[in-house]
CSV table of C-alpha atoms in Angstrom, one decimal:
chain,number,residue,atom,x,y,z
A,17,MET,CA,-137.5,210.3,-30.4
A,18,ARG,CA,-135.4,207.3,-29.6
A,19,VAL,CA,-132.6,207.1,-27.0
A,20,VAL,CA,-130.1,204.2,-27.0
A,21,ASP,CA,-127.7,203.6,-24.2
A,22,GLU,CA,-126.0,200.7,-22.2
A,23,ALA,CA,-129.1,199.9,-20.3
A,24,GLY,CA,-131.5,199.8,-23.1
A,25,THR,CA,-133.9,201.9,-25.2
A,26,THR,CA,-136.5,204.5,-24.5
A,27,ALA,CA,-138.8,205.6,-27.3
A,28,ALA,CA,-142.0,207.6,-27.9
A,29,ALA,CA,-144.0,208.6,-30.9
A,30,ALA,CA,-147.2,210.5,-31.7
A,31,THR,CA,-149.2,211.0,-34.8
A,32,VAL,CA,-152.1,213.3,-35.1
A,33,VAL,CA,-154.7,213.4,-37.9
A,34,LEU,CA,-156.9,216.5,-38.2
A,35,MET,CA,-160.2,216.0,-39.9
A,36,SER,CA,-162.4,218.7,-41.3
A,37,ARG,CA,-165.7,219.2,-43.1
A,38,LYS,CA,-165.7,219.7,-46.8
A,39,SER,CA,-166.3,222.9,-48.4
A,40,ALA,CA,-133.8,177.8,-32.4
A,41,LYS,CA,-129.8,176.8,-32.4
A,42,LEU,CA,-127.9,178.6,-35.1
A,43,PRO,CA,-124.6,177.7,-36.7
A,44,MET,CA,-121.6,179.5,-35.4
A,45,LYS,CA,-119.9,182.0,-37.7
A,46,SER,CA,-116.4,183.4,-37.5
A,47,SER,CA,-115.7,186.6,-35.6
A,48,ILE,CA,-116.7,190.0,-36.7
A,49,ASP,CA,-116.1,193.7,-35.8
A,50,PHE,CA,-119.4,195.6,-35.8
A,51,GLN,CA,-118.4,199.3,-35.5
A,52,ALA,CA,-121.5,201.5,-35.9
A,53,ASP,CA,-119.5,204.7,-36.3
A,54,HIS,CA,-121.4,205.9,-39.4
A,55,PRO,CA,-125.1,206.4,-40.4
A,56,PHE,CA,-127.2,203.3,-40.0
A,57,LEU,CA,-130.8,202.1,-40.1
A,58,PHE,CA,-132.4,200.5,-37.0
A,59,VAL,CA,-135.7,198.7,-36.6
A,60,ASP,CA,-137.5,197.9,-33.3
A,61,GLU,CA,-139.2,194.6,-34.1
A,62,ASN,CA,-142.8,193.7,-33.0
A,63,GLY,CA,-144.0,197.2,-34.0
A,64,THR,CA,-142.3,199.3,-31.3
A,65,THR,CA,-140.7,202.7,-31.7
A,66,ALA,CA,-139.3,204.6,-28.8
A,67,ALA,CA,-141.8,207.3,-28.2
A,68,ALA,CA,-144.1,208.5,-30.9
A,69,ALA,CA,-147.3,210.5,-31.4
A,70,THR,CA,-149.5,211.0,-34.5
A,71,ARG,CA,-152.3,213.5,-34.8
A,72,VAL,CA,-155.0,213.3,-37.5
A,73,SER,CA,-157.3,216.3,-37.8
A,74,VAL,CA,-160.6,216.1,-39.5
A,75,GLU,CA,-162.6,219.0,-40.8
A,76,ARG,CA,-165.8,219.7,-42.7
A,77,CYS,CA,-165.1,219.9,-46.5
A,78,ARG,CA,-164.7,223.4,-47.8
A,79,LYS,CA,-164.5,223.7,-51.7
A,80,MET,CA,-158.7,222.0,-49.8
A,81,LYS,CA,-142.3,210.9,-42.3
A,82,VAL,CA,-138.7,200.8,-38.6
A,83,ILE,CA,-140.3,198.4,-38.1
A,84,LYS,CA,-142.0,195.3,-38.5
A,85,GLU,CA,-144.1,193.1,-36.3
A,86,ASN,CA,-142.4,190.0,-35.0
A,87,TYR,CA,-144.8,187.3,-36.2
A,88,GLU,CA,-144.0,184.4,-38.5
A,89,PHE,CA,-146.2,183.0,-41.2
A,90,HIS,CA,-145.7,180.7,-44.2
A,91,ALA,CA,-144.7,182.8,-47.3
A,92,ASP,CA,-148.1,182.4,-49.0
A,93,HIS,CA,-150.1,183.2,-45.8
A,94,PRO,CA,-152.1,186.4,-46.2
A,95,MET,CA,-150.6,187.8,-43.0
A,96,SER,CA,-147.1,187.3,-44.4
A,97,GLN,CA,-147.9,189.6,-47.3
A,98,ILE,CA,-149.3,192.2,-44.8
A,99,LEU,CA,-146.1,192.1,-42.8
A,100,HIS,CA,-144.0,192.8,-45.9
A,101,SER,CA,-146.4,195.5,-47.0
A,102,THR,CA,-146.4,197.3,-43.7
A,103,THR,CA,-142.6,197.3,-43.6
A,104,ASP,CA,-142.5,198.7,-47.1
A,105,PHE,CA,-145.0,201.4,-45.9
A,106,GLY,CA,-142.4,202.5,-43.3
A,107,LEU,CA,-139.6,202.5,-45.9
A,108,ASN,CA,-141.7,204.5,-48.4
A,109,LEU,CA,-142.4,207.1,-45.7
A,110,LEU,CA,-138.7,207.2,-44.7
A,111,ARG,CA,-137.8,208.0,-48.3
A,112,GLN,CA,-140.1,211.1,-48.3
A,113,HIS,CA,-137.9,212.7,-45.6
A,114,ASN,CA,-134.5,214.3,-45.8
A,115,LEU,CA,-132.2,211.2,-45.7
A,116,ASN,CA,-129.2,213.3,-44.8
A,117,GLU,CA,-130.6,214.1,-41.3
A,118,SER,CA,-131.1,211.9,-38.2
A,119,LEU,CA,-134.7,210.8,-38.1
A,120,VAL,CA,-136.9,208.6,-36.0
A,121,PHE,CA,-140.6,207.9,-36.6
A,122,SER,CA,-143.1,205.1,-35.8
A,123,PRO,CA,-144.8,203.5,-38.8
A,124,LEU,CA,-146.9,201.6,-36.3
A,125,SER,CA,-148.2,204.8,-34.6
A,126,ILE,CA,-148.9,206.3,-38.0
A,127,ALA,CA,-150.6,203.2,-39.3
A,128,LEU,CA,-152.8,202.8,-36.2
A,129,ALA,CA,-153.9,206.4,-36.5
A,130,LEU,CA,-154.7,205.9,-40.1
A,131,SER,CA,-156.6,202.7,-39.3
A,132,LEU,CA,-159.1,204.9,-37.5
A,133,VAL,CA,-159.5,206.8,-40.8
A,134,HIS,CA,-159.7,203.6,-42.8
A,135,LEU,CA,-162.6,202.5,-40.6
A,136,ALA,CA,-164.3,205.8,-41.3
A,137,ALA,CA,-163.6,205.6,-45.1
A,138,ARG,CA,-165.5,204.2,-48.0
A,139,GLY,CA,-164.8,203.5,-51.6
A,140,GLU,CA,-161.6,204.9,-53.2
A,141,THR,CA,-160.7,206.7,-49.9
A,142,ARG,CA,-160.6,203.4,-48.0
A,143,ASN,CA,-158.9,201.5,-50.8
A,144,GLU,CA,-156.0,204.0,-51.0
A,145,ILE,CA,-155.3,203.8,-47.2
A,146,ARG,CA,-155.4,200.0,-47.3
A,147,GLU,CA,-153.3,199.6,-50.4
A,148,THR,CA,-150.7,202.1,-49.2
A,149,ILE,CA,-150.2,200.6,-45.7
A,150,ALA,CA,-151.0,196.9,-46.4
A,151,ASN,CA,-151.0,196.3,-50.1
A,152,GLY,CA,-152.6,193.0,-51.1
A,153,SER,CA,-154.8,192.7,-48.1
A,154,THR,CA,-158.6,192.8,-47.9
A,155,ASP,CA,-160.3,195.3,-45.6
A,156,GLU,CA,-161.1,192.4,-43.2
A,157,GLN,CA,-157.4,191.3,-43.1
A,158,TYR,CA,-156.3,194.9,-42.6
A,159,GLU,CA,-158.6,195.4,-39.7
A,160,GLN,CA,-157.7,192.0,-38.1
A,161,HIS,CA,-154.0,192.7,-38.4
A,162,PHE,CA,-154.0,196.1,-36.7
A,163,SER,CA,-156.7,195.0,-34.2
A,164,ASN,CA,-154.4,192.1,-33.2
A,165,ILE,CA,-151.5,194.5,-32.7
A,166,SER,CA,-153.6,196.9,-30.6
A,167,THR,CA,-154.7,194.1,-28.3
A,168,SER,CA,-151.6,191.9,-28.1
A,169,LEU,CA,-149.1,194.8,-27.5
A,170,SER,CA,-151.3,196.2,-24.8
A,171,ALA,CA,-151.3,192.9,-22.8
A,172,ASN,CA,-149.5,192.9,-19.5
A,173,ASN,CA,-145.8,191.8,-19.6
A,174,GLU,CA,-143.5,191.7,-16.6
A,175,LYS,CA,-140.4,192.1,-18.6
A,176,ILE,CA,-141.4,195.2,-20.7
A,177,GLU,CA,-143.6,198.2,-20.2
A,178,ILE,CA,-145.8,198.9,-23.2
A,179,LYS,CA,-149.0,200.8,-23.8
A,180,ILE,CA,-151.0,201.6,-26.9
A,181,ALA,CA,-154.0,204.0,-26.8
A,182,ASN,CA,-156.4,205.1,-29.5
A,183,HIS,CA,-158.7,208.0,-28.7
A,184,ILE,CA,-161.1,210.4,-30.6
A,185,PHE,CA,-161.7,213.9,-29.3
A,186,GLN,CA,-164.8,215.2,-31.0
A,187,ARG,CA,-166.4,218.7,-31.2
A,188,LEU,CA,-169.2,219.1,-28.7
A,189,GLY,CA,-172.5,218.6,-30.6
A,190,PHE,CA,-170.8,217.0,-33.6
A,191,SER,CA,-172.6,213.6,-34.4
A,192,ILE,CA,-170.5,210.6,-35.2
A,193,LYS,CA,-172.3,207.5,-36.4
A,194,PRO,CA,-172.7,204.8,-33.7
A,195,PRO,CA,-171.5,201.9,-35.8
A,196,TYR,CA,-168.2,203.7,-36.3
A,197,LEU,CA,-167.7,204.4,-32.6
A,198,ALA,CA,-168.5,200.7,-31.9
A,199,GLY,CA,-165.9,199.6,-34.4
A,200,VAL,CA,-163.2,201.9,-32.9
A,201,GLN,CA,-163.9,200.4,-29.5
A,202,ASN,CA,-164.2,196.7,-30.6
A,203,LEU,CA,-161.3,196.6,-33.0
A,204,TYR,CA,-158.9,199.1,-31.6
A,205,ASN,CA,-159.9,199.4,-27.9
A,206,GLY,CA,-160.6,203.1,-28.6
A,207,SER,CA,-162.6,205.6,-26.7
A,208,THR,CA,-164.1,209.1,-27.3
A,209,THR,CA,-164.3,212.4,-25.5
A,210,GLU,CA,-166.5,215.4,-26.4
A,211,LEU,CA,-164.7,218.8,-26.1
A,212,ASP,CA,-165.8,222.4,-26.5
A,213,PHE,CA,-163.4,223.3,-29.3
A,214,SER,CA,-164.5,227.0,-29.0
A,215,ASN,CA,-162.3,226.9,-25.9
A,216,LYS,CA,-159.1,226.3,-27.8
A,217,GLU,CA,-156.7,226.5,-24.9
A,218,LYS,CA,-158.6,224.0,-22.7
A,219,SER,CA,-159.2,221.6,-25.5
A,220,ALA,CA,-155.5,221.6,-26.5
A,221,ARG,CA,-154.5,221.1,-22.8
A,222,ILE,CA,-156.8,218.1,-22.4
A,223,ILE,CA,-155.5,216.4,-25.7
A,224,ASN,CA,-151.9,217.1,-24.8
A,225,GLU,CA,-152.4,215.7,-21.2
A,226,TYR,CA,-153.8,212.5,-22.7
A,227,VAL,CA,-150.7,212.1,-24.9
A,228,ARG,CA,-148.3,213.1,-22.1
A,229,GLU,CA,-149.9,210.6,-19.7
A,230,THR,CA,-149.8,207.7,-22.2
A,231,THR,CA,-146.2,208.4,-23.2
A,232,LYS,CA,-145.0,208.8,-19.6
A,233,GLY,CA,-144.1,212.4,-20.3
A,234,GLU,CA,-141.8,211.6,-23.3
A,235,ILE,CA,-144.1,213.6,-25.6
A,236,SER,CA,-145.7,216.6,-23.9
A,237,THR,CA,-147.5,218.3,-26.8
A,238,ILE,CA,-149.2,217.1,-30.0
A,239,ILE,CA,-151.5,220.0,-30.8
A,240,GLU,CA,-151.4,223.8,-30.3
A,241,PRO,CA,-154.5,225.9,-29.5
A,242,GLN,CA,-154.2,227.7,-32.8
A,243,GLN,CA,-154.5,224.4,-34.7
A,244,ILE,CA,-158.1,224.1,-33.4
A,245,SER,CA,-160.0,226.0,-36.1
A,246,GLY,CA,-163.6,226.6,-36.6
A,247,GLY,CA,-163.9,223.7,-39.1
A,248,LEU,CA,-162.3,221.1,-36.9
A,249,VAL,CA,-164.7,218.4,-35.9
A,250,ALA,CA,-162.5,215.6,-34.5
A,251,VAL,CA,-159.0,214.8,-33.5
A,252,LEU,CA,-157.9,211.2,-33.8
A,253,ILE,CA,-155.0,210.2,-31.6
A,254,ASN,CA,-152.8,207.1,-31.4
A,255,ALA,CA,-150.3,207.1,-28.5
A,256,LEU,CA,-147.6,204.5,-27.9
A,257,TYR,CA,-145.1,204.0,-25.1
A,258,PHE,CA,-142.4,201.3,-24.9
A,259,LYS,CA,-139.7,200.7,-22.3
A,260,ALA,CA,-137.5,197.6,-22.2
A,261,LYS,CA,-134.2,196.4,-20.8
A,262,TRP,CA,-131.6,194.5,-22.9
A,263,ALA,CA,-131.4,190.8,-22.3
A,264,ASN,CA,-127.6,191.4,-21.9
A,265,PRO,CA,-127.0,195.0,-20.8
A,266,PHE,CA,-123.9,196.9,-21.8
A,267,PHE,CA,-121.4,197.7,-19.0
A,268,PRO,CA,-121.4,201.5,-18.4
A,269,GLN,CA,-117.7,201.3,-17.5
A,270,SER,CA,-117.0,200.1,-21.1
A,271,THR,CA,-118.6,203.2,-22.6
A,272,SER,CA,-116.1,205.6,-24.2
A,273,LYS,CA,-115.8,208.5,-26.6
A,274,ARG,CA,-115.0,207.9,-30.2
A,275,SER,CA,-115.8,209.5,-33.6
A,276,PHE,CA,-119.1,209.1,-35.4
A,277,PHE,CA,-118.8,209.9,-39.1
A,278,ASN,CA,-121.9,211.8,-40.3
A,279,SER,CA,-120.4,212.3,-43.8
A,280,ALA,CA,-117.0,212.4,-45.5
A,281,ASP,CA,-116.3,215.8,-44.2
A,282,SER,CA,-118.2,215.7,-40.9
A,283,LYS,CA,-117.6,213.8,-37.6
A,284,ARG,CA,-118.2,214.3,-33.9
A,285,GLU,CA,-117.1,212.7,-30.7
A,286,ILE,CA,-119.9,210.8,-28.9
A,287,ASP,CA,-120.3,208.0,-26.3
A,288,PHE,CA,-120.1,204.5,-27.7
A,289,MET,CA,-121.3,201.3,-25.9
A,290,HIS,CA,-119.0,198.3,-26.3
A,291,ALA,CA,-119.5,194.5,-26.1
A,292,ARG,CA,-117.4,191.6,-27.1
A,293,LYS,CA,-119.4,188.4,-27.1
A,294,VAL,CA,-121.3,185.8,-29.1
A,295,PHE,CA,-124.5,187.3,-30.6
A,296,ARG,CA,-127.2,184.9,-31.7
A,297,LYS,CA,-128.3,187.0,-34.7
A,298,TYR,CA,-125.6,188.5,-36.9
A,299,SER,CA,-125.8,188.6,-40.7
A,300,GLU,CA,-124.4,190.4,-43.7
A,301,ASN,CA,-124.8,190.8,-47.4
A,302,ASP,CA,-123.1,193.0,-50.0
A,303,GLN,CA,-124.8,196.1,-48.7
A,304,PHE,CA,-125.4,195.8,-45.0
A,305,GLU,CA,-124.2,194.2,-41.8
A,306,ALA,CA,-127.1,193.4,-39.5
A,307,LEU,CA,-127.0,192.9,-35.7
A,308,THR,CA,-130.0,192.1,-33.6
A,309,LEU,CA,-130.1,192.9,-29.9
A,310,PRO,CA,-132.8,191.2,-27.8
A,311,TYR,CA,-134.6,192.7,-24.9
A,312,GLN,CA,-135.4,190.6,-21.8
A,313,ASP,CA,-138.6,189.6,-23.5
A,314,GLU,CA,-137.0,188.3,-26.6
A,315,THR,CA,-140.2,188.7,-28.6
A,316,PHE,CA,-139.0,192.3,-28.9
A,317,THR,CA,-135.6,193.1,-30.5
A,318,LEU,CA,-133.7,196.0,-31.9
A,319,SER,CA,-132.0,195.4,-35.3
A,320,ILE,CA,-129.3,197.6,-36.6
A,321,PHE,CA,-128.5,197.8,-40.3
A,322,LEU,CA,-125.0,199.2,-40.8
A,323,PRO,CA,-123.9,200.0,-44.4
A,324,ARG,CA,-120.7,198.2,-45.4
A,325,ASN,CA,-119.7,201.4,-47.3
A,326,ARG,CA,-119.4,204.1,-44.7
A,327,PHE,CA,-121.4,206.8,-46.4
A,328,ASP,CA,-123.8,204.8,-48.6
A,329,LEU,CA,-126.9,204.8,-46.5
A,330,THR,CA,-128.8,207.4,-48.5
A,331,ASN,CA,-128.3,205.6,-51.7
A,332,LEU,CA,-129.1,202.2,-50.2
A,333,LEU,CA,-132.4,203.5,-48.8
A,334,LYS,CA,-133.6,204.6,-52.2
A,335,LYS,CA,-134.0,201.0,-53.3
A,336,LEU,CA,-134.3,199.1,-50.0
A,337,ASP,CA,-137.4,196.9,-49.5
A,338,SER,CA,-138.9,194.6,-46.9
A,339,LEU,CA,-137.8,191.4,-48.7
A,340,THR,CA,-134.1,192.5,-48.6
A,341,LEU,CA,-134.4,193.2,-44.8
A,342,GLN,CA,-136.2,189.9,-44.2
A,343,ASN,CA,-133.7,187.8,-46.2
A,344,LEU,CA,-130.9,189.5,-44.3
A,345,LEU,CA,-132.4,188.8,-40.9
A,346,SER,CA,-133.4,185.3,-41.7
A,347,SER,CA,-129.7,184.4,-42.6
A,348,SER,CA,-128.5,185.3,-39.0
A,349,THR,CA,-125.9,183.0,-37.4
A,350,ASN,CA,-124.2,182.7,-34.0
A,351,THR,CA,-121.2,185.0,-34.4
A,352,PHE,CA,-118.5,186.3,-32.1
A,353,VAL,CA,-118.7,190.1,-32.5
A,354,ASN,CA,-116.8,193.1,-31.3
A,355,VAL,CA,-119.6,195.7,-31.1
A,356,ALA,CA,-119.4,199.4,-30.8
A,357,ILE,CA,-122.7,201.3,-31.1
A,358,PRO,CA,-123.5,204.9,-30.0
A,359,LYS,CA,-125.7,205.9,-27.2
A,360,PHE,CA,-128.2,208.2,-28.8
A,361,LYS,CA,-131.3,210.2,-28.2
A,362,ILE,CA,-133.4,211.4,-31.2
A,363,GLU,CA,-136.6,213.5,-31.3
A,364,THR,CA,-138.4,214.4,-34.5
A,365,GLU,CA,-141.7,215.9,-35.5
A,366,SER,CA,-143.3,216.3,-38.9
A,367,ASN,CA,-146.4,217.1,-40.8
A,368,LEU,CA,-147.0,214.0,-42.9
A,369,ASN,CA,-149.6,215.3,-45.4
A,370,GLU,CA,-147.3,215.6,-48.4
A,371,ALA,CA,-145.5,212.4,-47.6
A,372,LEU,CA,-148.7,210.4,-47.4
A,373,VAL,CA,-150.1,211.9,-50.6
A,374,SER,CA,-146.8,211.1,-52.4
A,375,ILE,CA,-147.0,207.4,-51.5
A,376,GLY,CA,-150.7,207.0,-52.4
A,377,ILE,CA,-153.1,208.3,-49.7
A,378,LYS,CA,-154.6,211.2,-51.7
A,379,THR,CA,-158.3,211.3,-51.6
A,380,ALA,CA,-158.7,211.5,-47.8
A,381,PHE,CA,-157.0,215.0,-47.9
A,382,SER,CA,-159.3,216.3,-50.6
A,383,SER,CA,-162.9,217.6,-51.0
A,384,SER,CA,-163.6,214.2,-52.6
A,385,ALA,CA,-162.9,212.3,-49.4
A,386,ASP,CA,-165.6,209.8,-48.4
A,387,LEU,CA,-165.4,209.3,-44.6
A,388,GLY,CA,-169.1,208.5,-44.5
A,389,ASN,CA,-168.8,205.6,-42.1
A,390,MET,CA,-167.9,208.2,-39.5
A,391,ALA,CA,-169.9,211.3,-40.7
A,392,ASN,CA,-170.8,212.9,-44.0
A,393,GLY,CA,-169.0,215.8,-45.5
A,394,ILE,CA,-165.6,215.6,-43.7
A,395,TYR,CA,-162.0,215.2,-44.8
A,396,VAL,CA,-158.5,214.8,-43.2
A,397,ASN,CA,-157.0,218.2,-42.8
A,398,GLU,CA,-153.6,217.2,-41.2
A,399,VAL,CA,-151.6,214.2,-40.1
A,400,PHE,CA,-148.9,215.2,-37.6
A,401,HIS,CA,-146.3,212.9,-36.0
A,402,LYS,CA,-143.9,213.1,-33.1
A,403,ALA,CA,-141.4,210.5,-32.2
A,404,PHE,CA,-138.7,210.0,-29.5
A,405,ILE,CA,-136.2,207.3,-28.8
A,406,GLU,CA,-133.4,206.9,-26.3
A,407,VAL,CA,-131.0,203.9,-26.3
A,408,ASN,CA,-128.6,203.4,-23.5
A,409,GLU,CA,-126.6,200.7,-21.6
A,410,SER,CA,-129.7,199.2,-19.9
A,411,GLY,CA,-132.3,199.2,-22.7
A,412,THR,CA,-134.9,201.2,-24.6
A,413,THR,CA,-137.7,203.5,-23.8
A,414,ALA,CA,-140.2,204.5,-26.5
A,415,ALA,CA,-143.5,206.3,-26.9
A,416,ALA,CA,-145.7,207.2,-29.8
A,417,ALA,CA,-148.8,209.2,-30.4
A,418,THR,CA,-150.8,209.9,-33.5
A,419,ASN,CA,-153.4,212.6,-33.9
A,420,VAL,CA,-155.8,212.9,-36.8
A,421,ASN,CA,-157.7,216.2,-37.1
A,422,MET,CA,-160.9,216.0,-39.1
A,423,PHE,CA,-162.6,219.0,-40.6
A,424,VAL,CA,-165.8,219.8,-42.5
A,425,SER,CA,-165.1,220.2,-46.2
A,426,GLY,CA,-165.1,223.5,-47.8
A,427,LEU,CA,-126.8,181.3,-27.8
A,428,ARG,CA,-124.0,178.9,-27.4
A,429,MET,CA,-120.9,178.7,-29.7
A,430,SER,CA,-120.4,175.5,-31.6
A,431,ASP,CA,-116.6,175.7,-31.9
A,432,LYS,CA,-113.7,177.6,-30.4
A,433,THR,CA,-113.8,181.4,-30.4
A,434,LYS,CA,-111.9,183.1,-33.2
A,435,LYS,CA,-111.0,186.8,-33.6
A,436,PRO,CA,-114.3,188.7,-33.3
A,437,ILE,CA,-116.1,190.4,-36.2
A,438,GLU,CA,-115.9,194.1,-35.9
A,439,PHE,CA,-119.3,195.8,-35.8
A,440,ILE,CA,-118.5,199.5,-35.3
A,441,ALA,CA,-121.5,201.7,-35.9
A,442,ASP,CA,-119.6,204.9,-36.3
A,443,HIS,CA,-121.4,206.1,-39.5
A,444,PRO,CA,-125.0,206.5,-40.5
A,445,PHE,CA,-127.1,203.3,-40.1
A,446,LEU,CA,-130.7,202.1,-40.2
A,447,PHE,CA,-132.4,200.6,-37.2
């Protein structure tokens, strides 16, 4: 869920995977109105998403839903390709959801949870995860990329509050191979806890308390007692929390009601934040207007992609890719903008199994899964994700958590101010 208001943004996300056994100065542009009164897309840069949680469940085999990191590389650098691929991963996941509904999710939380599965996987199982999330990378580049994110985003910062945590809750008595546990710790700063899964209520309470503490209460539950079945051997969790204030907060006294147009025949009155100033990063093309709002630590930003045609977001998302977004953002200029964007709070949760299978991660969910680097004869039973975001006048708060359940198989203006560009986000948008 992500909440946006005058002060900033609050967000949280969680993903769970259940595993089972098998059976610089910019040129000044003329003024613009940026009125975000219709559906839009927004992206928290540097890999942050309000609040999110992802659960991955792993069982023994039984015969069995954006956001890019803010780093810059030369176009032919391997990491440049990974950044594009991970952005496309988020867009591909987005397309698997109902695009006519408000949605927030954290591709970063989901990718980090699945990185714990990637480390466990071998052969085709591993290749599918890597190629779906970071196509074109090697296993070493993949691990380096997400290891760097885990460590760099967890570093102390006086201007923002951010926390990333990776944890494995394993069934008491279930043996996980030591090299895998060492990799989780060394690459992703992960840790493990043994739980007596026969006590379902206590186990669920401990897992949920871990997510609740990491996300500062934004996400209170990621697993229910009834989801802890007899075949469950491990629950892989990624939890993420992010809170930051705008570099230039909105004035609460400027907030007022206006219409937000959900569709041609649907609108509602909500609070809009307003600003009229020069923004360092505004850009546009035939499809979108894009406005980037920096936080106090300007390494982190919130970019809003507002369709030029009021109700065209769903169609645009069907063909949108990372290169289009990057080209749009890279053409940003200093622009005098009259901005109206809604305060909002969004919370979503979803089982990602079908979505992940649809975009290429198939074998991990089947009796053919090879997660032998972790243990033999296990597969991913469920990937579950929760996300929260709140954006207001002062800034943003976000949190994310991912749970994998494993089972046994069976700037300054350069010329005089002109009339501002209108940026009125009163219809669906991407961010």
